[in-house]
Coordinates of C-alpha atoms in Angstrom, one line a residue:
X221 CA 17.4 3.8 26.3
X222 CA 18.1 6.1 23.2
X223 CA 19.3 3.5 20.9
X224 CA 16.5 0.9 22.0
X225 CA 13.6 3.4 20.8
X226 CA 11.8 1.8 17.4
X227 CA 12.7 4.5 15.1
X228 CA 9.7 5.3 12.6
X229 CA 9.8 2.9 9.7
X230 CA 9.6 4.2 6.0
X231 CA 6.4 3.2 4.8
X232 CA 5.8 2.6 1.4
X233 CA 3.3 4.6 -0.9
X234 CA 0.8 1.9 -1.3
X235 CA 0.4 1.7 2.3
X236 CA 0.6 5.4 3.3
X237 CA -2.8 5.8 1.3
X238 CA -4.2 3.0 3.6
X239 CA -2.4 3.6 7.1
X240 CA -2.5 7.1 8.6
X241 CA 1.7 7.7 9.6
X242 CA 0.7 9.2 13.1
X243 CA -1.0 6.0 14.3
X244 CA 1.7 3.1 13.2
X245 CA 2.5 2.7 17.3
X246 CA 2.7 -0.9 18.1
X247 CA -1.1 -2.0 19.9
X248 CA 1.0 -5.1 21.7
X249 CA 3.9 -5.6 23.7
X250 CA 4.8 -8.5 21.3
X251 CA 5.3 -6.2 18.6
X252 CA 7.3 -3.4 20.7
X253 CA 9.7 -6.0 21.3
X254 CA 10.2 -7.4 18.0
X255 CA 10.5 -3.7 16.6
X256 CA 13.4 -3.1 19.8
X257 CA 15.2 -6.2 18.4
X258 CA 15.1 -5.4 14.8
X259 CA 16.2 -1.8 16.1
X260 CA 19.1 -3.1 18.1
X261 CA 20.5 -5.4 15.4
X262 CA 20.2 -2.4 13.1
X263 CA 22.1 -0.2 15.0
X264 CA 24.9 -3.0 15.7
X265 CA 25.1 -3.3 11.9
X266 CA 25.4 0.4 11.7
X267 CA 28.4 0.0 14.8
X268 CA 30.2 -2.9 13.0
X269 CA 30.3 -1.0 9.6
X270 CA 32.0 1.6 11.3
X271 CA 34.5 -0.1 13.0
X272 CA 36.7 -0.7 10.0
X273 CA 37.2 2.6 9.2
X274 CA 37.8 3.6 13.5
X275 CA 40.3 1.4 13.6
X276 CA 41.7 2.5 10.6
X277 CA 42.2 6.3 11.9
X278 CA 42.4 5.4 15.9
X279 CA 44.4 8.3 16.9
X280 CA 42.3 10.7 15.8
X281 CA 39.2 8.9 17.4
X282 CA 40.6 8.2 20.3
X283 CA 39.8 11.1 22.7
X284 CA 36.3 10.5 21.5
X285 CA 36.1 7.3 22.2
X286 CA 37.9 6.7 25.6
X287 CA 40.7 4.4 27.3
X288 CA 38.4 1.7 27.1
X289 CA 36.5 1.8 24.0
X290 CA 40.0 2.3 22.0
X291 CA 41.9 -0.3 24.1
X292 CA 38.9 -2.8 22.7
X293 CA 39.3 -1.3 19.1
X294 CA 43.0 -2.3 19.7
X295 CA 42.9 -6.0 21.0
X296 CA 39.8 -6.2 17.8
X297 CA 42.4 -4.7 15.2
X298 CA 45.1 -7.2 16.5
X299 CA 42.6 -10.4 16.2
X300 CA 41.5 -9.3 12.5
X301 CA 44.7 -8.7 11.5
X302 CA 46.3 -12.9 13.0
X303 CA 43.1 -14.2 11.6
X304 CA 43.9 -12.3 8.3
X305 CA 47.4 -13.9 8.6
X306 CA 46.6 -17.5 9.7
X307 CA 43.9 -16.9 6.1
X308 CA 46.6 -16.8 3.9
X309 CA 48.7 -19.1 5.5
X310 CA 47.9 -22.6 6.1
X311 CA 47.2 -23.4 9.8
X312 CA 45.9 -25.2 12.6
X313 CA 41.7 -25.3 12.3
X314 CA 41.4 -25.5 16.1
X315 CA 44.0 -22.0 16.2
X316 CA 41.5 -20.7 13.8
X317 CA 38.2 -21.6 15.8
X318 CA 39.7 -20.0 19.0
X319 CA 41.0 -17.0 17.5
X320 CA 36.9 -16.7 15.6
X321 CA 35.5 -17.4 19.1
X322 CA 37.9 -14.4 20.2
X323 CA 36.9 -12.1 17.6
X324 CA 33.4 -12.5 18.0
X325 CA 33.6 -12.2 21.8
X326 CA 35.2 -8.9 21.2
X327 CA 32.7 -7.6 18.9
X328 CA 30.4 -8.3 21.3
X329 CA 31.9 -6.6 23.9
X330 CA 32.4 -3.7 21.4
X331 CA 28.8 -3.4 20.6
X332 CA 28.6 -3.3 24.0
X333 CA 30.5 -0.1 25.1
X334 CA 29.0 1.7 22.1
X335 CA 25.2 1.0 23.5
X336 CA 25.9 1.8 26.7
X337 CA 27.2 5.2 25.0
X338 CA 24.5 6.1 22.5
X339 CA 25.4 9.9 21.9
X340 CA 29.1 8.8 21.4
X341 CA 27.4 6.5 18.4
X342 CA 25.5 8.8 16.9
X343 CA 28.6 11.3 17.5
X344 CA 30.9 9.5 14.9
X345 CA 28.0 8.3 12.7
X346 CA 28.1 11.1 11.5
X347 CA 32.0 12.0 12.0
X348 CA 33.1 8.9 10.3
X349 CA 32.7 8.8 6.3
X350 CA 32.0 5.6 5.3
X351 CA 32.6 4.3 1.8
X352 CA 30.2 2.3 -0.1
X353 CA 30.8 -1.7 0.8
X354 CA 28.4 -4.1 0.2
X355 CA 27.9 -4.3 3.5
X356 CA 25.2 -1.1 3.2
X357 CA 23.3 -3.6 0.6
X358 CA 22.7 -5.8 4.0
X359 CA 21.7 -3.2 6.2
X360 CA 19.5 -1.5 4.0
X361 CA 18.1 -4.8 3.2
X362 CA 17.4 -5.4 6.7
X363 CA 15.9 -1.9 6.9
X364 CA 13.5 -2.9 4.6
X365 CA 12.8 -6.1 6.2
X366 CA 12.0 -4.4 9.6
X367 CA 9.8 -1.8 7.5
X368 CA 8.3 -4.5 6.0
X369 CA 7.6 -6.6 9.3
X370 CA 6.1 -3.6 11.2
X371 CA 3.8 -3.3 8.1
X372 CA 3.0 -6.6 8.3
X373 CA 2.4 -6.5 12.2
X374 CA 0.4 -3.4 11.9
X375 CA -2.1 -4.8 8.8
X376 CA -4.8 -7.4 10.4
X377 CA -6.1 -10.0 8.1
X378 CA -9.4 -8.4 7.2
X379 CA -7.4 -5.3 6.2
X380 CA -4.9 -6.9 3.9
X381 CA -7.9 -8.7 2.2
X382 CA -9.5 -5.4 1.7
X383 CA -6.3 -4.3 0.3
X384 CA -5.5 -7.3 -1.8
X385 CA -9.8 -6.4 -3.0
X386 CA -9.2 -3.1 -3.7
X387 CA -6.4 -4.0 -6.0
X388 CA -7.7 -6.4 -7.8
X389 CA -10.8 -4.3 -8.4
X390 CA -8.3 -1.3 -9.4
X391 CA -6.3 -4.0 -11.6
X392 CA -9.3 -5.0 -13.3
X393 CA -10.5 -1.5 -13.9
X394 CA -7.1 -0.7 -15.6
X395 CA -7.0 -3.7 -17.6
X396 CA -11.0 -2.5 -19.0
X397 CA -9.6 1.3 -19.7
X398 CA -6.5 0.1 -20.7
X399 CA -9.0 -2.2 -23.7
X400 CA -10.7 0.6 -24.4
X401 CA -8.2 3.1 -25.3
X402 CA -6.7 0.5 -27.8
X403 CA -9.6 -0.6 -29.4
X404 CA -10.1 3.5 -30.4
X405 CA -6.6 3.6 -31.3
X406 CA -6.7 0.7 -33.3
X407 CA -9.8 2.4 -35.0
X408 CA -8.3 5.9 -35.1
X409 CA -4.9 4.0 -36.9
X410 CA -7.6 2.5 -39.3
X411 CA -9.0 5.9 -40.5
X412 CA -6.1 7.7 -40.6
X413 CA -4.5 4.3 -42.9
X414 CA -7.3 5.1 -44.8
X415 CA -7.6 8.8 -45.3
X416 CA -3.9 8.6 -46.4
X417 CA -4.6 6.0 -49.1
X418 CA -7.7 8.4 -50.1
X419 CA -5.3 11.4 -50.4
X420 CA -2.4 9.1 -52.1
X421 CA -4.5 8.0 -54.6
X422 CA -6.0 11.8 -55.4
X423 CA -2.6 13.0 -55.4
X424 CA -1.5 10.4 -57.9
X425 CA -4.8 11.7 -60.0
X426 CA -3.5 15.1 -59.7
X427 CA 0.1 13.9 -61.0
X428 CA -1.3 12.4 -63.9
X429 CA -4.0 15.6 -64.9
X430 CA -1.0 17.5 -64.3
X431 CA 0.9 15.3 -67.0
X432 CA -1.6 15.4 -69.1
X433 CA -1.8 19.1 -69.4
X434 CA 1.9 19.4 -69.7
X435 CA 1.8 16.8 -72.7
X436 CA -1.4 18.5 -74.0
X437 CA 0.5 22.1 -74.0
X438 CA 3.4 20.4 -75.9
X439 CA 1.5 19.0 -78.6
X440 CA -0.7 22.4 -79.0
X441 CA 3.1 24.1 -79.6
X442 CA 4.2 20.7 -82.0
X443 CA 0.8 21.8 -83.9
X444 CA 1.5 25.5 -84.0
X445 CA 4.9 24.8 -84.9
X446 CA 4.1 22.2 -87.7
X447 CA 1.4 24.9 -89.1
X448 CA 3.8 27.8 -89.5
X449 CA 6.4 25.8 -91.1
X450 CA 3.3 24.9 -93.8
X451 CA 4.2 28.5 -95.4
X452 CA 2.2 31.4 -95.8
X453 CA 0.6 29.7 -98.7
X454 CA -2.1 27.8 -96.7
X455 CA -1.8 30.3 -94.2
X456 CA -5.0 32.3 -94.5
X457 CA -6.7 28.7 -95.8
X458 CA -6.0 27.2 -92.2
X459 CA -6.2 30.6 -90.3
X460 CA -9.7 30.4 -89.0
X461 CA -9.5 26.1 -88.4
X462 CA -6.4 26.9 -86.6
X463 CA -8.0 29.6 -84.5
X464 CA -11.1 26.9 -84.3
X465 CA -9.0 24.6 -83.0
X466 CA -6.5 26.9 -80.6
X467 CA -10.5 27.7 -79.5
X468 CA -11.1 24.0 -78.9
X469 CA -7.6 23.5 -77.1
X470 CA -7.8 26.5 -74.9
X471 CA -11.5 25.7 -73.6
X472 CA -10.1 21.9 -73.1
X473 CA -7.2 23.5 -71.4
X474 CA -9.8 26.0 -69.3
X475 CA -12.2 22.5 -68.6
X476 CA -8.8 20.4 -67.2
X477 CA -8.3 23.3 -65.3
X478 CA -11.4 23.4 -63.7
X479 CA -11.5 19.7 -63.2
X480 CA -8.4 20.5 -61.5
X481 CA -9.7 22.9 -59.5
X482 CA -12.9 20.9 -58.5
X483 CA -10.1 17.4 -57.5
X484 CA -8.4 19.9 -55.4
X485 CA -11.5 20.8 -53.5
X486 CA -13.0 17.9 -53.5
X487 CA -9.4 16.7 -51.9
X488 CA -9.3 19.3 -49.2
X489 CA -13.1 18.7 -48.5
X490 CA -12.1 15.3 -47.9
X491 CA -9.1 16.4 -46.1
X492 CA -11.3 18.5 -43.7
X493 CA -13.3 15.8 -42.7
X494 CA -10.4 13.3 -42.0
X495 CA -9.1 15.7 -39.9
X496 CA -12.6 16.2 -37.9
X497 CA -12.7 12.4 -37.4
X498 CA -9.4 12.4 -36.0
X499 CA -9.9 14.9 -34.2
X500 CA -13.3 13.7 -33.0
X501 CA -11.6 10.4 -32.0
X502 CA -8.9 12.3 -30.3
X503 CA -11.3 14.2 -28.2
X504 CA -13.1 10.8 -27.4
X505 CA -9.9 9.3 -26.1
X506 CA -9.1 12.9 -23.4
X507 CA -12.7 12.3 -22.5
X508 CA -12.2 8.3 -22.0
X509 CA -9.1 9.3 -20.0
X510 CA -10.7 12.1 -18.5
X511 CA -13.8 9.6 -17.1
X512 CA -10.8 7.1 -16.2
X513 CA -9.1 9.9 -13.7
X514 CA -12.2 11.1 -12.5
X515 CA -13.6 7.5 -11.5
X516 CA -10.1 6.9 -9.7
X517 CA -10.4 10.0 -7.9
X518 CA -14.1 9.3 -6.6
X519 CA -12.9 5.5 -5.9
X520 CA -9.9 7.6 -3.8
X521 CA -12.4 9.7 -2.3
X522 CA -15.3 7.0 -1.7
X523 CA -12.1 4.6 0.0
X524 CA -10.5 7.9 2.2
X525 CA -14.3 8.1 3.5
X526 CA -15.3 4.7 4.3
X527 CA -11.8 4.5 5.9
X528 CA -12.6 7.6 8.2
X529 CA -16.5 6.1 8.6
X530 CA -14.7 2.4 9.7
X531 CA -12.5 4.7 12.2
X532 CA -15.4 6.4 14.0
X533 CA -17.4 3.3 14.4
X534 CA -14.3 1.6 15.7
X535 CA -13.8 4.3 18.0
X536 CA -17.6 4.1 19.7
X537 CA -17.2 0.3 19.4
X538 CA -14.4 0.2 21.7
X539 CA -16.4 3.2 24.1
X540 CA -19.3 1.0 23.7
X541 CA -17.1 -2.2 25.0
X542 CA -15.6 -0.1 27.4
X543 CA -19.6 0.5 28.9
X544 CA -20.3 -2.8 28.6
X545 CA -17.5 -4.3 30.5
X546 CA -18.8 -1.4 33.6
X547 CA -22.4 -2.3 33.0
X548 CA -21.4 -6.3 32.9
X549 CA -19.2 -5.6 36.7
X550 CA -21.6 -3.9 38.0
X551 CA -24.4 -6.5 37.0
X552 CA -22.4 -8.7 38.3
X553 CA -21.8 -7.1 41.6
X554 CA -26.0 -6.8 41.5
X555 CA -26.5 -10.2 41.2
X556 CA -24.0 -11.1 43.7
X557 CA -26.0 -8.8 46.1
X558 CA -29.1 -10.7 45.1
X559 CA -27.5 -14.1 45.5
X560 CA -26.6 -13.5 49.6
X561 CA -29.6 -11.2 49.9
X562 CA -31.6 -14.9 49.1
X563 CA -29.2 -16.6 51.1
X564 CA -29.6 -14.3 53.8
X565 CA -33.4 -14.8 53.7
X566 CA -33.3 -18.4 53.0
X567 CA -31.3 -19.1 56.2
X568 CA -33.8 -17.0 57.9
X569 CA -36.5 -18.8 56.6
X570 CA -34.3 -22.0 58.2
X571 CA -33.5 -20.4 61.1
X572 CA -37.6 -19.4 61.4
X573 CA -38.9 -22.6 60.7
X574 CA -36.5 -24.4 63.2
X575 CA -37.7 -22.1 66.1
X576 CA -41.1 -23.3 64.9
X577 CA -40.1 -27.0 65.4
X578 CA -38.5 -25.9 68.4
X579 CA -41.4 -24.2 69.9
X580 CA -44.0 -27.5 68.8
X581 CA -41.0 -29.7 70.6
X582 CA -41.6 -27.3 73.4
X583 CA -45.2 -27.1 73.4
X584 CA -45.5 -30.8 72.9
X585 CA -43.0 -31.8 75.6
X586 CA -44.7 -29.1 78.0
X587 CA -48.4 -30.7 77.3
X588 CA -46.9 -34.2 78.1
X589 CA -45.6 -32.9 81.2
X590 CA -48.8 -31.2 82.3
X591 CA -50.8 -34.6 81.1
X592 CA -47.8 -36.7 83.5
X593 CA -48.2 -34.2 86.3
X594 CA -52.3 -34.2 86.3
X595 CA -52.0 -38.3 86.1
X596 CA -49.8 -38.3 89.0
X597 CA -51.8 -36.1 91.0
X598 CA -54.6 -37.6 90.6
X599 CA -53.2 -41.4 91.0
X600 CA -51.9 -40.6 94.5
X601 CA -55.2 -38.9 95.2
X602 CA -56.8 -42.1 94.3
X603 CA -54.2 -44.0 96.4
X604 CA -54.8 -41.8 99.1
X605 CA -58.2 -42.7 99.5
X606 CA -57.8 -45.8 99.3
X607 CA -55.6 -46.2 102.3
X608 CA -57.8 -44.3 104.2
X609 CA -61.1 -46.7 103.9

């Protein structure tokens, strides 16, 4: 009876969110038994992946297992092992379709013995180690299947169209967001493209102001240089035009420095505000996101609620059903009342109205009578006077 039970099925996510765990009980015997047959072959999977690796260590099984459980392992064993050596040599087919016939007959009767013992199966399931084979691909496959066909069993059409709604409608949503985010990312890759070809071309600027002081500083020396080597002759001649012009160079030197100065601020000005867009657009995007999670939460929220609404009202629809099937029996036992109570009074009414017919045949026959007997009477009165002139 153990090994019959439906065992819960392993429902995924997406319908966890939809199906409350504690009410997945079949509503129909139809489904109870397909469950109890999906369960049974499962477990006979579970049995025959074992048996290989019973078989395999007998003697220490067999005080578990019995005189007649290992005796069956035994005469199994022996069939596996001549249709394993009729396999690799060649034989008679209709050998081979007897000995089949006989190994699947004992399975059977394997399979059996273990379900009629439940607690001895679930004793070696987990005694026995079993390696990995690709027979667990099959049974878990077939686990999924019966997860999948108790889902299915337990979804009714208008629910899996609300479903298959809801997803679309979360799908479509997605897709929207999902539009959104990349049209500001393709605009926040556009304004960072172009703040770095802003700031590549004031840093080239910056190279060549630099270049040009460094060459300008050079040629002030090369000038210096050239005037000392002139001699002392025409040095107090050219004293003051070369103070003049070290004047000249010095406030050219002090305006390229300022210039400098000013591109460098003008740079990190520009920087500044970059970096506000960016970060601007950044904060645009969490908020975006933000909005996105907090619409799929209220959608959660709005769905958990209608859900818990649509329970309720299904729950007073089926007390309301409940009152009308009462209220229909006993209007029907009312008008069933009603229906001899006429019939009681409309054979009365027959039953009056042919003592009525009886009593005018009565009355009618009686007057004749009376009318007969007074004729007679008075004929032999006549006749009687008659004779006696």
């Amino acid at each position: 009876e153990g090994m019959a039970t439906p065992r819960k099925a392993g429902i995924p996510l997406g319908v966890m969110k939809v199906l409350d765990p504690r009410q997945l009980k079949p509503d129909s015997m139809e489904t109870e038994r397909i469950l109890t047959v999906l369960d049974e072959t499962i477990v006979k999977l579970e049995i025959t992946r074992l048996i290989p690796q019973i078989t395999g260590s007998l003697e220490r099984y067999a005080r578990m297992l019995g005189p007649e459980i290992t005796s069956s392992l035994l005469e199994h064993q022996k069939l596996s092992m001549e249709i394993q050596h009729l396999l690799t040599s060649p034989g008679d087919e209709k050998s081979m379709r007897a000995l089949e016939q006989r190994l699947k007959c004992s399975l059977r009767n394997i399979l059996r013995l273990f379900l009629a013992n439940p607690l001895l199966y679930h004793g070696l399931k987990y005694e026995v180690r079993v390696r990995q084979s690709p027979a667990d691909v099959f049974v878990k496959a077939f686990m999924e299947f019966r997860d999948f066909t108790l889902e299915r069993l337990l979804t009714t059409p208008d629910e899996e169209k609300e479903k298959i709604q809801l997803m679309k409608d979360i799908s479509l949503q997605v897709e929207k967001n999902t539009e959104t985010i990349s049209a500001l990312r393709g605009e926040l890759a556009g304004v960072i493209q172009t703040r770095d070809k802003e700031v590549s071309r004031k840093d080239k600027t910056i190279e060549n102001l630099k270049t040009n002081m460094e060459d300008l500083a050079e040629n002030c020396k090369a000038d210096i240089r050239l005037i000392m080597k002139e001699g002392e002759k025409q040095k107090k001649e050219d004293e003051e035009a070369s103070q003049d012009r070290c004047a000249r160079l010095k406030q050219d030197i002090q305006h390229l420095g300022t210039q400098f100065n000013a591109l460098v601020l003008e740079h990190r000005a520009s920087e500044l505000v970059l970096r506000k867009e960016k970060c601007k657009a950044e904060k645009e995007i969490q908020k975006w996101v933000q909005k996105y999670d907090t619409d799929m939460t209220e959608k959660q929220t709005t769905y958990e609620e209608v859900q818990t609404v649509y329970n309720e009202e299904k729950e007073q629809l089926s007390l309301l059903m409940e009152k009308h099937a009462m209220l229909l029996q006993e209007y029907t036992q009312i008008e069933e009342e009603r229906r001899m109570l006429k019939e009681k009074e409309e054979e009365a009414a027959r039953e009056e109205a042919r003592r009525n017919d009886a009593a005018t045949c009565i009355q009618a026959f009686w007057k004749g009578y009376l009318v007969r007997s007074i004729y007679k009477s008075k004929l032999k009165k006549g006749k009687g006077k008659g004779k006696g002139k």
